[in-house]
JSON list of C-alpha atoms in Angstrom, two decimals:
[
{"chain": "A", "resi": 483, "resn": "MET", "atom": "CA", "xyz": [0.00, 0.00, 0.00]},
{"chain": "A", "resi": 484, "resn": "ALA", "atom": "CA", "xyz": [1.29, 3.49, -0.77]},
{"chain": "A", "resi": 485, "resn": "LEU", "atom": "CA", "xyz": [0.23, 6.89, 0.47]},
{"chain": "A", "resi": 486, "resn": "SER", "atom": "CA", "xyz": [0.22, 9.68, -2.07]},
{"chain": "A", "resi": 487, "resn": "PHE", "atom": "CA", "xyz": [0.55, 13.38, -1.30]},
{"chain": "A", "resi": 488, "resn": "GLY", "atom": "CA", "xyz": [0.93, 15.83, -4.14]},
{"chain": "A", "resi": 489, "resn": "ARG", "atom": "CA", "xyz": [3.11, 14.16, -6.74]},
{"chain": "A", "resi": 490, "resn": "LEU", "atom": "CA", "xyz": [5.17, 12.01, -4.37]},
{"chain": "A", "resi": 491, "resn": "THR", "atom": "CA", "xyz": [4.30, 8.50, -3.26]},
{"chain": "A", "resi": 492, "resn": "ARG", "atom": "CA", "xyz": [5.94, 6.69, -0.36]},
{"chain": "A", "resi": 493, "resn": "PRO", "atom": "CA", "xyz": [5.31, 3.22, 1.07]},
{"chain": "A", "resi": 494, "resn": "ALA", "atom": "CA", "xyz": [2.85, 3.41, 3.97]},
{"chain": "A", "resi": 495, "resn": "GLY", "atom": "CA", "xyz": [5.03, 1.07, 6.01]},
{"chain": "A", "resi": 496, "resn": "LEU", "atom": "CA", "xyz": [8.04, 3.34, 5.82]},
{"chain": "A", "resi": 497, "resn": "GLY", "atom": "CA", "xyz": [7.34, 4.52, 9.37]},
{"chain": "A", "resi": 498, "resn": "LEU", "atom": "CA", "xyz": [10.11, 6.07, 11.38]},
{"chain": "A", "resi": 499, "resn": "ALA", "atom": "CA", "xyz": [13.72, 5.70, 10.36]},
{"chain": "A", "resi": 500, "resn": "VAL", "atom": "CA", "xyz": [15.10, 7.31, 13.45]},
{"chain": "A", "resi": 501, "resn": "ALA", "atom": "CA", "xyz": [17.83, 6.88, 16.00]},
{"chain": "A", "resi": 502, "resn": "LEU", "atom": "CA", "xyz": [17.72, 9.10, 19.05]},
{"chain": "A", "resi": 503, "resn": "GLY", "atom": "CA", "xyz": [18.25, 12.68, 17.92]},
{"chain": "A", "resi": 504, "resn": "ALA", "atom": "CA", "xyz": [17.86, 11.84, 14.23]},
{"chain": "A", "resi": 505, "resn": "THR", "atom": "CA", "xyz": [15.20, 13.15, 11.90]},
{"chain": "A", "resi": 506, "resn": "LEU", "atom": "CA", "xyz": [11.78, 11.54, 11.93]},
{"chain": "A", "resi": 507, "resn": "CYS", "atom": "CA", "xyz": [10.94, 10.66, 8.38]},
{"chain": "A", "resi": 508, "resn": "ALA", "atom": "CA", "xyz": [7.43, 9.49, 7.73]},
{"chain": "A", "resi": 509, "resn": "GLY", "atom": "CA", "xyz": [5.36, 8.08, 4.94]},
{"chain": "A", "resi": 510, "resn": "THR", "atom": "CA", "xyz": [2.86, 10.90, 5.42]},
{"chain": "A", "resi": 511, "resn": "ALA", "atom": "CA", "xyz": [5.27, 13.76, 6.02]},
{"chain": "A", "resi": 512, "resn": "THR", "atom": "CA", "xyz": [6.42, 14.28, 2.44]},
{"chain": "A", "resi": 513, "resn": "GLN", "atom": "CA", "xyz": [7.14, 17.34, 0.34]},
{"chain": "A", "resi": 514, "resn": "ALA", "atom": "CA", "xyz": [4.16, 18.36, -1.76]},
{"chain": "A", "resi": 515, "resn": "SER", "atom": "CA", "xyz": [4.76, 20.36, -4.87]},
{"chain": "A", "resi": 516, "resn": "ALA", "atom": "CA", "xyz": [3.58, 23.94, -5.10]},
{"chain": "A", "resi": 517, "resn": "ALA", "atom": "CA", "xyz": [1.52, 22.98, -8.13]},
{"chain": "A", "resi": 518, "resn": "ALA", "atom": "CA", "xyz": [-0.37, 20.36, -6.15]},
{"chain": "A", "resi": 519, "resn": "GLU", "atom": "CA", "xyz": [-1.06, 22.86, -3.37]},
{"chain": "A", "resi": 520, "resn": "THR", "atom": "CA", "xyz": [-2.43, 25.51, -5.69]},
{"chain": "A", "resi": 521, "resn": "SER", "atom": "CA", "xyz": [-4.25, 23.34, -8.21]},
{"chain": "A", "resi": 522, "resn": "ALA", "atom": "CA", "xyz": [-6.39, 21.41, -5.73]},
{"chain": "A", "resi": 523, "resn": "THR", "atom": "CA", "xyz": [-9.95, 20.94, -6.86]},
{"chain": "A", "resi": 524, "resn": "GLY", "atom": "CA", "xyz": [-13.05, 19.22, -5.65]},
{"chain": "A", "resi": 525, "resn": "ALA", "atom": "CA", "xyz": [-14.00, 17.91, -2.24]},
{"chain": "A", "resi": 526, "resn": "ALA", "atom": "CA", "xyz": [-11.55, 16.56, 0.28]},
{"chain": "A", "resi": 527, "resn": "GLY", "atom": "CA", "xyz": [-10.36, 13.07, -0.55]},
{"chain": "A", "resi": 528, "resn": "PRO", "atom": "CA", "xyz": [-9.68, 10.27, 1.92]},
{"chain": "A", "resi": 529, "resn": "ARG", "atom": "CA", "xyz": [-9.39, 11.51, 5.48]},
{"chain": "A", "resi": 530, "resn": "ALA", "atom": "CA", "xyz": [-6.99, 10.42, 8.19]},
{"chain": "A", "resi": 531, "resn": "LYS", "atom": "CA", "xyz": [-7.16, 10.75, 11.97]},
{"chain": "A", "resi": 532, "resn": "LEU", "atom": "CA", "xyz": [-4.64, 13.20, 13.41]},
{"chain": "A", "resi": 533, "resn": "TYR", "atom": "CA", "xyz": [-2.72, 11.89, 16.42]},
{"chain": "A", "resi": 534, "resn": "GLU", "atom": "CA", "xyz": [-0.76, 13.77, 19.09]},
{"chain": "A", "resi": 535, "resn": "LEU", "atom": "CA", "xyz": [2.13, 12.11, 20.90]},
{"chain": "A", "resi": 536, "resn": "VAL", "atom": "CA", "xyz": [4.50, 13.32, 23.62]},
{"chain": "A", "resi": 537, "resn": "THR", "atom": "CA", "xyz": [8.17, 12.66, 22.89]},
{"chain": "A", "resi": 538, "resn": "LYS", "atom": "CA", "xyz": [10.73, 11.60, 25.50]},
{"chain": "A", "resi": 539, "resn": "ASP", "atom": "CA", "xyz": [12.07, 15.18, 25.25]},
{"chain": "A", "resi": 540, "resn": "GLY", "atom": "CA", "xyz": [8.65, 16.48, 26.35]},
{"chain": "A", "resi": 541, "resn": "GLY", "atom": "CA", "xyz": [7.83, 17.86, 22.90]},
{"chain": "A", "resi": 542, "resn": "PHE", "atom": "CA", "xyz": [4.67, 17.17, 20.95]},
{"chain": "A", "resi": 543, "resn": "PHE", "atom": "CA", "xyz": [4.58, 15.22, 17.70]},
{"chain": "A", "resi": 544, "resn": "TYR", "atom": "CA", "xyz": [1.72, 15.04, 15.20]},
{"chain": "A", "resi": 545, "resn": "THR", "atom": "CA", "xyz": [0.99, 12.46, 12.55]},
{"chain": "A", "resi": 546, "resn": "ALA", "atom": "CA", "xyz": [-1.93, 11.36, 10.40]},
{"chain": "A", "resi": 547, "resn": "SER", "atom": "CA", "xyz": [-0.40, 7.91, 9.94]},
{"chain": "A", "resi": 548, "resn": "ALA", "atom": "CA", "xyz": [-1.33, 5.05, 12.26]},
{"chain": "A", "resi": 549, "resn": "SER", "atom": "CA", "xyz": [1.83, 3.16, 11.26]},
{"chain": "A", "resi": 550, "resn": "GLU", "atom": "CA", "xyz": [4.01, 6.19, 12.07]},
{"chain": "A", "resi": 551, "resn": "ARG", "atom": "CA", "xyz": [2.18, 6.59, 15.41]},
{"chain": "A", "resi": 552, "resn": "ASN", "atom": "CA", "xyz": [2.75, 2.91, 16.23]},
{"chain": "A", "resi": 553, "resn": "ALA", "atom": "CA", "xyz": [6.44, 3.10, 15.30]},
{"chain": "A", "resi": 554, "resn": "ALA", "atom": "CA", "xyz": [6.93, 6.19, 17.48]},
{"chain": "A", "resi": 555, "resn": "VAL", "atom": "CA", "xyz": [5.42, 4.31, 20.42]},
{"chain": "A", "resi": 556, "resn": "SER", "atom": "CA", "xyz": [7.21, 0.97, 19.93]},
{"chain": "A", "resi": 557, "resn": "ARG", "atom": "CA", "xyz": [10.62, 2.24, 18.78]},
{"chain": "A", "resi": 558, "resn": "HIS", "atom": "CA", "xyz": [10.95, 5.44, 20.76]},
{"chain": "A", "resi": 559, "resn": "GLY", "atom": "CA", "xyz": [8.65, 5.08, 23.72]},
{"chain": "A", "resi": 560, "resn": "TRP", "atom": "CA", "xyz": [6.59, 8.13, 22.84]},
{"chain": "A", "resi": 561, "resn": "LYS", "atom": "CA", "xyz": [3.14, 8.33, 24.39]},
{"chain": "A", "resi": 562, "resn": "VAL", "atom": "CA", "xyz": [-0.14, 8.92, 22.55]},
{"chain": "A", "resi": 563, "resn": "THR", "atom": "CA", "xyz": [-2.13, 11.67, 24.29]},
{"chain": "A", "resi": 564, "resn": "ARG", "atom": "CA", "xyz": [-5.84, 11.88, 24.83]},
{"chain": "A", "resi": 565, "resn": "THR", "atom": "CA", "xyz": [-6.01, 15.32, 23.21]},
{"chain": "A", "resi": 566, "resn": "PRO", "atom": "CA", "xyz": [-9.18, 15.39, 21.11]},
{"chain": "A", "resi": 567, "resn": "LEU", "atom": "CA", "xyz": [-8.18, 15.85, 17.48]},
{"chain": "A", "resi": 568, "resn": "TYR", "atom": "CA", "xyz": [-10.12, 14.89, 14.39]},
{"chain": "A", "resi": 569, "resn": "TYR", "atom": "CA", "xyz": [-9.47, 14.35, 10.68]},
{"chain": "A", "resi": 570, "resn": "ILE", "atom": "CA", "xyz": [-7.48, 15.91, 7.86]},
{"chain": "A", "resi": 571, "resn": "SER", "atom": "CA", "xyz": [-7.45, 15.09, 4.15]},
{"chain": "A", "resi": 572, "resn": "ARG", "atom": "CA", "xyz": [-4.70, 13.03, 2.58]},
{"chain": "A", "resi": 573, "resn": "LYS", "atom": "CA", "xyz": [-5.02, 14.97, -0.68]},
{"chain": "A", "resi": 574, "resn": "PRO", "atom": "CA", "xyz": [-5.28, 18.64, -1.67]},
{"chain": "A", "resi": 575, "resn": "PHE", "atom": "CA", "xyz": [-8.81, 19.97, -2.15]},
{"chain": "A", "resi": 576, "resn": "ARG", "atom": "CA", "xyz": [-10.52, 23.27, -2.93]},
{"chain": "A", "resi": 577, "resn": "GLY", "atom": "CA", "xyz": [-10.51, 25.40, 0.23]},
{"chain": "A", "resi": 578, "resn": "GLY", "atom": "CA", "xyz": [-7.86, 23.23, 1.89]},
{"chain": "A", "resi": 579, "resn": "LYS", "atom": "CA", "xyz": [-4.40, 24.26, 3.02]},
{"chain": "A", "resi": 580, "resn": "PRO", "atom": "CA", "xyz": [-1.35, 22.06, 3.60]},
{"chain": "A", "resi": 581, "resn": "LEU", "atom": "CA", "xyz": [-0.27, 21.34, 7.17]},
{"chain": "A", "resi": 582, "resn": "TYR", "atom": "CA", "xyz": [3.53, 21.41, 7.39]},
{"chain": "A", "resi": 583, "resn": "ARG", "atom": "CA", "xyz": [5.37, 19.56, 10.16]},
{"chain": "A", "resi": 584, "resn": "LEU", "atom": "CA", "xyz": [8.70, 21.01, 11.24]},
{"chain": "A", "resi": 585, "resn": "ARG", "atom": "CA", "xyz": [11.14, 19.45, 13.72]},
{"chain": "A", "resi": 586, "resn": "TRP", "atom": "CA", "xyz": [13.12, 21.60, 16.11]},
{"chain": "A", "resi": 587, "resn": "THR", "atom": "CA", "xyz": [16.77, 20.61, 15.63]},
{"chain": "A", "resi": 588, "resn": "LYS", "atom": "CA", "xyz": [17.71, 20.76, 19.35]},
{"chain": "A", "resi": 589, "resn": "LYS", "atom": "CA", "xyz": [15.33, 18.03, 20.51]},
{"chain": "A", "resi": 590, "resn": "ALA", "atom": "CA", "xyz": [12.28, 16.02, 19.47]},
{"chain": "A", "resi": 591, "resn": "SER", "atom": "CA", "xyz": [9.80, 18.88, 19.52]},
{"chain": "A", "resi": 592, "resn": "TYR", "atom": "CA", "xyz": [7.60, 19.68, 16.53]},
{"chain": "A", "resi": 593, "resn": "ILE", "atom": "CA", "xyz": [5.61, 22.61, 15.25]},
{"chain": "A", "resi": 594, "resn": "VAL", "atom": "CA", "xyz": [2.72, 22.41, 12.80]},
{"chain": "A", "resi": 595, "resn": "THR", "atom": "CA", "xyz": [1.96, 25.36, 10.54]},
{"chain": "A", "resi": 596, "resn": "ALA", "atom": "CA", "xyz": [-0.34, 26.07, 7.64]},
{"chain": "A", "resi": 597, "resn": "SER", "atom": "CA", "xyz": [1.63, 29.15, 6.62]},
{"chain": "A", "resi": 598, "resn": "PRO", "atom": "CA", "xyz": [4.19, 28.79, 3.80]},
{"chain": "A", "resi": 599, "resn": "ALA", "atom": "CA", "xyz": [5.77, 32.07, 5.00]},
{"chain": "A", "resi": 600, "resn": "GLU", "atom": "CA", "xyz": [6.17, 30.78, 8.58]},
{"chain": "A", "resi": 601, "resn": "ARG", "atom": "CA", "xyz": [7.53, 27.48, 7.26]},
{"chain": "A", "resi": 602, "resn": "LYS", "atom": "CA", "xyz": [10.11, 29.31, 5.17]},
{"chain": "A", "resi": 603, "resn": "ARG", "atom": "CA", "xyz": [11.05, 31.67, 8.01]},
{"chain": "A", "resi": 604, "resn": "LEU", "atom": "CA", "xyz": [11.49, 28.88, 10.57]},
{"chain": "A", "resi": 605, "resn": "THR", "atom": "CA", "xyz": [13.48, 26.58, 8.30]},
{"chain": "A", "resi": 606, "resn": "GLY", "atom": "CA", "xyz": [15.57, 29.58, 7.20]},
{"chain": "A", "resi": 607, "resn": "THR", "atom": "CA", "xyz": [16.82, 30.01, 10.77]},
{"chain": "A", "resi": 608, "resn": "GLY", "atom": "CA", "xyz": [18.45, 26.58, 10.66]},
{"chain": "A", "resi": 609, "resn": "ARG", "atom": "CA", "xyz": [16.69, 25.74, 13.93]},
{"chain": "A", "resi": 610, "resn": "PHE", "atom": "CA", "xyz": [13.88, 23.76, 12.26]},
{"chain": "A", "resi": 611, "resn": "ARG", "atom": "CA", "xyz": [13.94, 20.96, 9.71]},
{"chain": "A", "resi": 612, "resn": "ASP", "atom": "CA", "xyz": [11.04, 20.70, 7.29]},
{"chain": "A", "resi": 613, "resn": "GLU", "atom": "CA", "xyz": [9.40, 17.27, 7.35]},
{"chain": "A", "resi": 614, "resn": "GLY", "atom": "CA", "xyz": [6.90, 18.15, 4.65]},
{"chain": "A", "resi": 615, "resn": "VAL", "atom": "CA", "xyz": [3.13, 18.04, 4.38]},
{"chain": "A", "resi": 616, "resn": "MET", "atom": "CA", "xyz": [1.20, 15.88, 6.88]},
{"chain": "A", "resi": 617, "resn": "GLY", "atom": "CA", "xyz": [-2.04, 16.38, 5.02]},
{"chain": "A", "resi": 618, "resn": "TYR", "atom": "CA", "xyz": [-4.54, 19.09, 4.15]},
{"chain": "A", "resi": 619, "resn": "ALA", "atom": "CA", "xyz": [-7.00, 20.91, 6.41]},
{"chain": "A", "resi": 620, "resn": "PRO", "atom": "CA", "xyz": [-10.00, 23.10, 5.63]},
{"chain": "A", "resi": 621, "resn": "ALA", "atom": "CA", "xyz": [-9.09, 26.80, 5.74]},
{"chain": "A", "resi": 622, "resn": "SER", "atom": "CA", "xyz": [-12.65, 27.65, 6.83]},
{"chain": "A", "resi": 623, "resn": "SER", "atom": "CA", "xyz": [-15.95, 26.15, 7.83]},
{"chain": "A", "resi": 624, "resn": "ALA", "atom": "CA", "xyz": [-17.14, 26.87, 4.26]},
{"chain": "A", "resi": 625, "resn": "ALA", "atom": "CA", "xyz": [-14.42, 24.48, 3.03]},
{"chain": "A", "resi": 626, "resn": "GLY", "atom": "CA", "xyz": [-15.91, 21.70, 5.16]},
{"chain": "A", "resi": 627, "resn": "GLY", "atom": "CA", "xyz": [-14.21, 22.40, 8.46]},
{"chain": "A", "resi": 628, "resn": "ASP", "atom": "CA", "xyz": [-16.30, 21.34, 11.44]},
{"chain": "A", "resi": 629, "resn": "VAL", "atom": "CA", "xyz": [-13.78, 21.84, 14.23]},
{"chain": "A", "resi": 630, "resn": "LYS", "atom": "CA", "xyz": [-11.54, 24.89, 14.69]},
{"chain": "A", "resi": 631, "resn": "VAL", "atom": "CA", "xyz": [-7.97, 24.06, 15.75]},
{"chain": "A", "resi": 632, "resn": "TYR", "atom": "CA", "xyz": [-5.64, 26.38, 17.66]},
{"chain": "A", "resi": 633, "resn": "ARG", "atom": "CA", "xyz": [-1.89, 26.34, 18.21]},
{"chain": "A", "resi": 634, "resn": "LEU", "atom": "CA", "xyz": [-0.26, 26.98, 21.58]},
{"chain": "A", "resi": 635, "resn": "THR", "atom": "CA", "xyz": [3.39, 27.64, 22.46]},
{"chain": "A", "resi": 636, "resn": "GLY", "atom": "CA", "xyz": [5.23, 26.95, 25.69]},
{"chain": "A", "resi": 637, "resn": "LYS", "atom": "CA", "xyz": [8.94, 26.48, 26.51]},
{"chain": "A", "resi": 638, "resn": "ASN", "atom": "CA", "xyz": [10.05, 25.36, 23.03]},
{"chain": "A", "resi": 639, "resn": "ARG", "atom": "CA", "xyz": [7.01, 23.14, 22.67]},
{"chain": "A", "resi": 640, "resn": "TRP", "atom": "CA", "xyz": [4.06, 23.56, 20.34]},
{"chain": "A", "resi": 641, "resn": "ARG", "atom": "CA", "xyz": [0.62, 22.02, 20.60]},
{"chain": "A", "resi": 642, "resn": "LEU", "atom": "CA", "xyz": [-2.58, 21.78, 18.62]},
{"chain": "A", "resi": 643, "resn": "ALA", "atom": "CA", "xyz": [-5.95, 21.78, 20.36]},
{"chain": "A", "resi": 644, "resn": "ILE", "atom": "CA", "xyz": [-9.63, 22.28, 19.64]},
{"chain": "A", "resi": 645, "resn": "ALA", "atom": "CA", "xyz": [-11.33, 25.25, 21.36]},
{"chain": "A", "resi": 646, "resn": "SER", "atom": "CA", "xyz": [-12.59, 23.45, 24.48]},
{"chain": "A", "resi": 647, "resn": "HIS", "atom": "CA", "xyz": [-9.23, 21.73, 25.05]},
{"chain": "A", "resi": 648, "resn": "THR", "atom": "CA", "xyz": [-7.36, 24.99, 24.41]},
{"chain": "A", "resi": 649, "resn": "ARG", "atom": "CA", "xyz": [-9.29, 26.59, 27.28]},
{"chain": "A", "resi": 650, "resn": "LYS", "atom": "CA", "xyz": [-8.42, 23.65, 29.58]},
{"chain": "A", "resi": 651, "resn": "ILE", "atom": "CA", "xyz": [-4.71, 23.80, 28.69]},
{"chain": "A", "resi": 652, "resn": "LEU", "atom": "CA", "xyz": [-4.53, 27.56, 29.28]},
{"chain": "A", "resi": 653, "resn": "ALA", "atom": "CA", "xyz": [-6.42, 27.28, 32.59]},
{"chain": "A", "resi": 654, "resn": "ASN", "atom": "CA", "xyz": [-4.69, 24.20, 34.01]},
{"chain": "A", "resi": 655, "resn": "GLU", "atom": "CA", "xyz": [-1.20, 23.97, 32.50]},
{"chain": "A", "resi": 656, "resn": "PRO", "atom": "CA", "xyz": [0.96, 27.01, 33.32]},
{"chain": "A", "resi": 657, "resn": "GLY", "atom": "CA", "xyz": [3.44, 28.20, 30.71]},
{"chain": "A", "resi": 658, "resn": "TRP", "atom": "CA", "xyz": [1.30, 27.85, 27.59]},
{"chain": "A", "resi": 659, "resn": "LYS", "atom": "CA", "xyz": [0.25, 30.83, 25.49]},
{"chain": "A", "resi": 660, "resn": "LEU", "atom": "CA", "xyz": [-2.21, 30.93, 22.63]},
{"chain": "A", "resi": 661, "resn": "ASP", "atom": "CA", "xyz": [-0.67, 31.53, 19.19]},
{"chain": "A", "resi": 662, "resn": "GLY", "atom": "CA", "xyz": [-4.14, 31.69, 17.65]},
{"chain": "A", "resi": 663, "resn": "PRO", "atom": "CA", "xyz": [-6.27, 29.66, 15.28]},
{"chain": "A", "resi": 664, "resn": "LEU", "atom": "CA", "xyz": [-4.47, 27.39, 12.83]},
{"chain": "A", "resi": 665, "resn": "LEU", "atom": "CA", "xyz": [-7.14, 25.93, 10.56]},
{"chain": "A", "resi": 666, "resn": "TYR", "atom": "CA", "xyz": [-10.08, 23.56, 10.84]},
{"chain": "A", "resi": 667, "resn": "GLN", "atom": "CA", "xyz": [-10.43, 19.80, 10.93]},
{"chain": "A", "resi": 668, "resn": "PHE", "atom": "CA", "xyz": [-13.16, 17.50, 9.70]},
{"chain": "A", "resi": 669, "resn": "GLY", "atom": "CA", "xyz": [-15.37, 16.19, 12.50]},
{"chain": "A", "resi": 670, "resn": "LYS", "atom": "CA", "xyz": [-15.91, 12.87, 10.71]},
{"chain": "A", "resi": 671, "resn": "ALA", "atom": "CA", "xyz": [-13.77, 10.43, 8.78]},
{"chain": "A", "resi": 672, "resn": "GLY", "atom": "CA", "xyz": [-15.91, 11.06, 5.70]}
]
């Protein structure tokens, strides 16, 4: 089985090819071409559940691949959280935006952005390594987004959370600040 994003296809079983401190390379975190991002048409294609894990370094890691999630747990001892997250599309679609996953080079801590400008700025510092597109999320509720997702920052860690969970994190976990809304997710697998 192969997963296809943009014009690149990788084996779904590729999983993590990581030693401690090395780059996480995933079947779903691939580079998507600019043409694929801008020429998306139609409704969202197959959807994948988005998972949040905590790394041994205390960072947060996101994937829309069950095999990558399982490899992170079995090979690296990372823990799957109970943070409520929903679904993203595996393919570009009208009204969707790519979700880029970037790894902080100092430890296993990841940031997710939907902004090509932020992606370029962060990778340009040399402090973040681009791991590519995890999938595609609705830019608005009109594009099919049911659930608004926010990003939080705290002590060189970055998190994603839906509105109700964002409020809980800010109220009960000191040190987090709200970056603002990121995009939307689909409430159902579709």
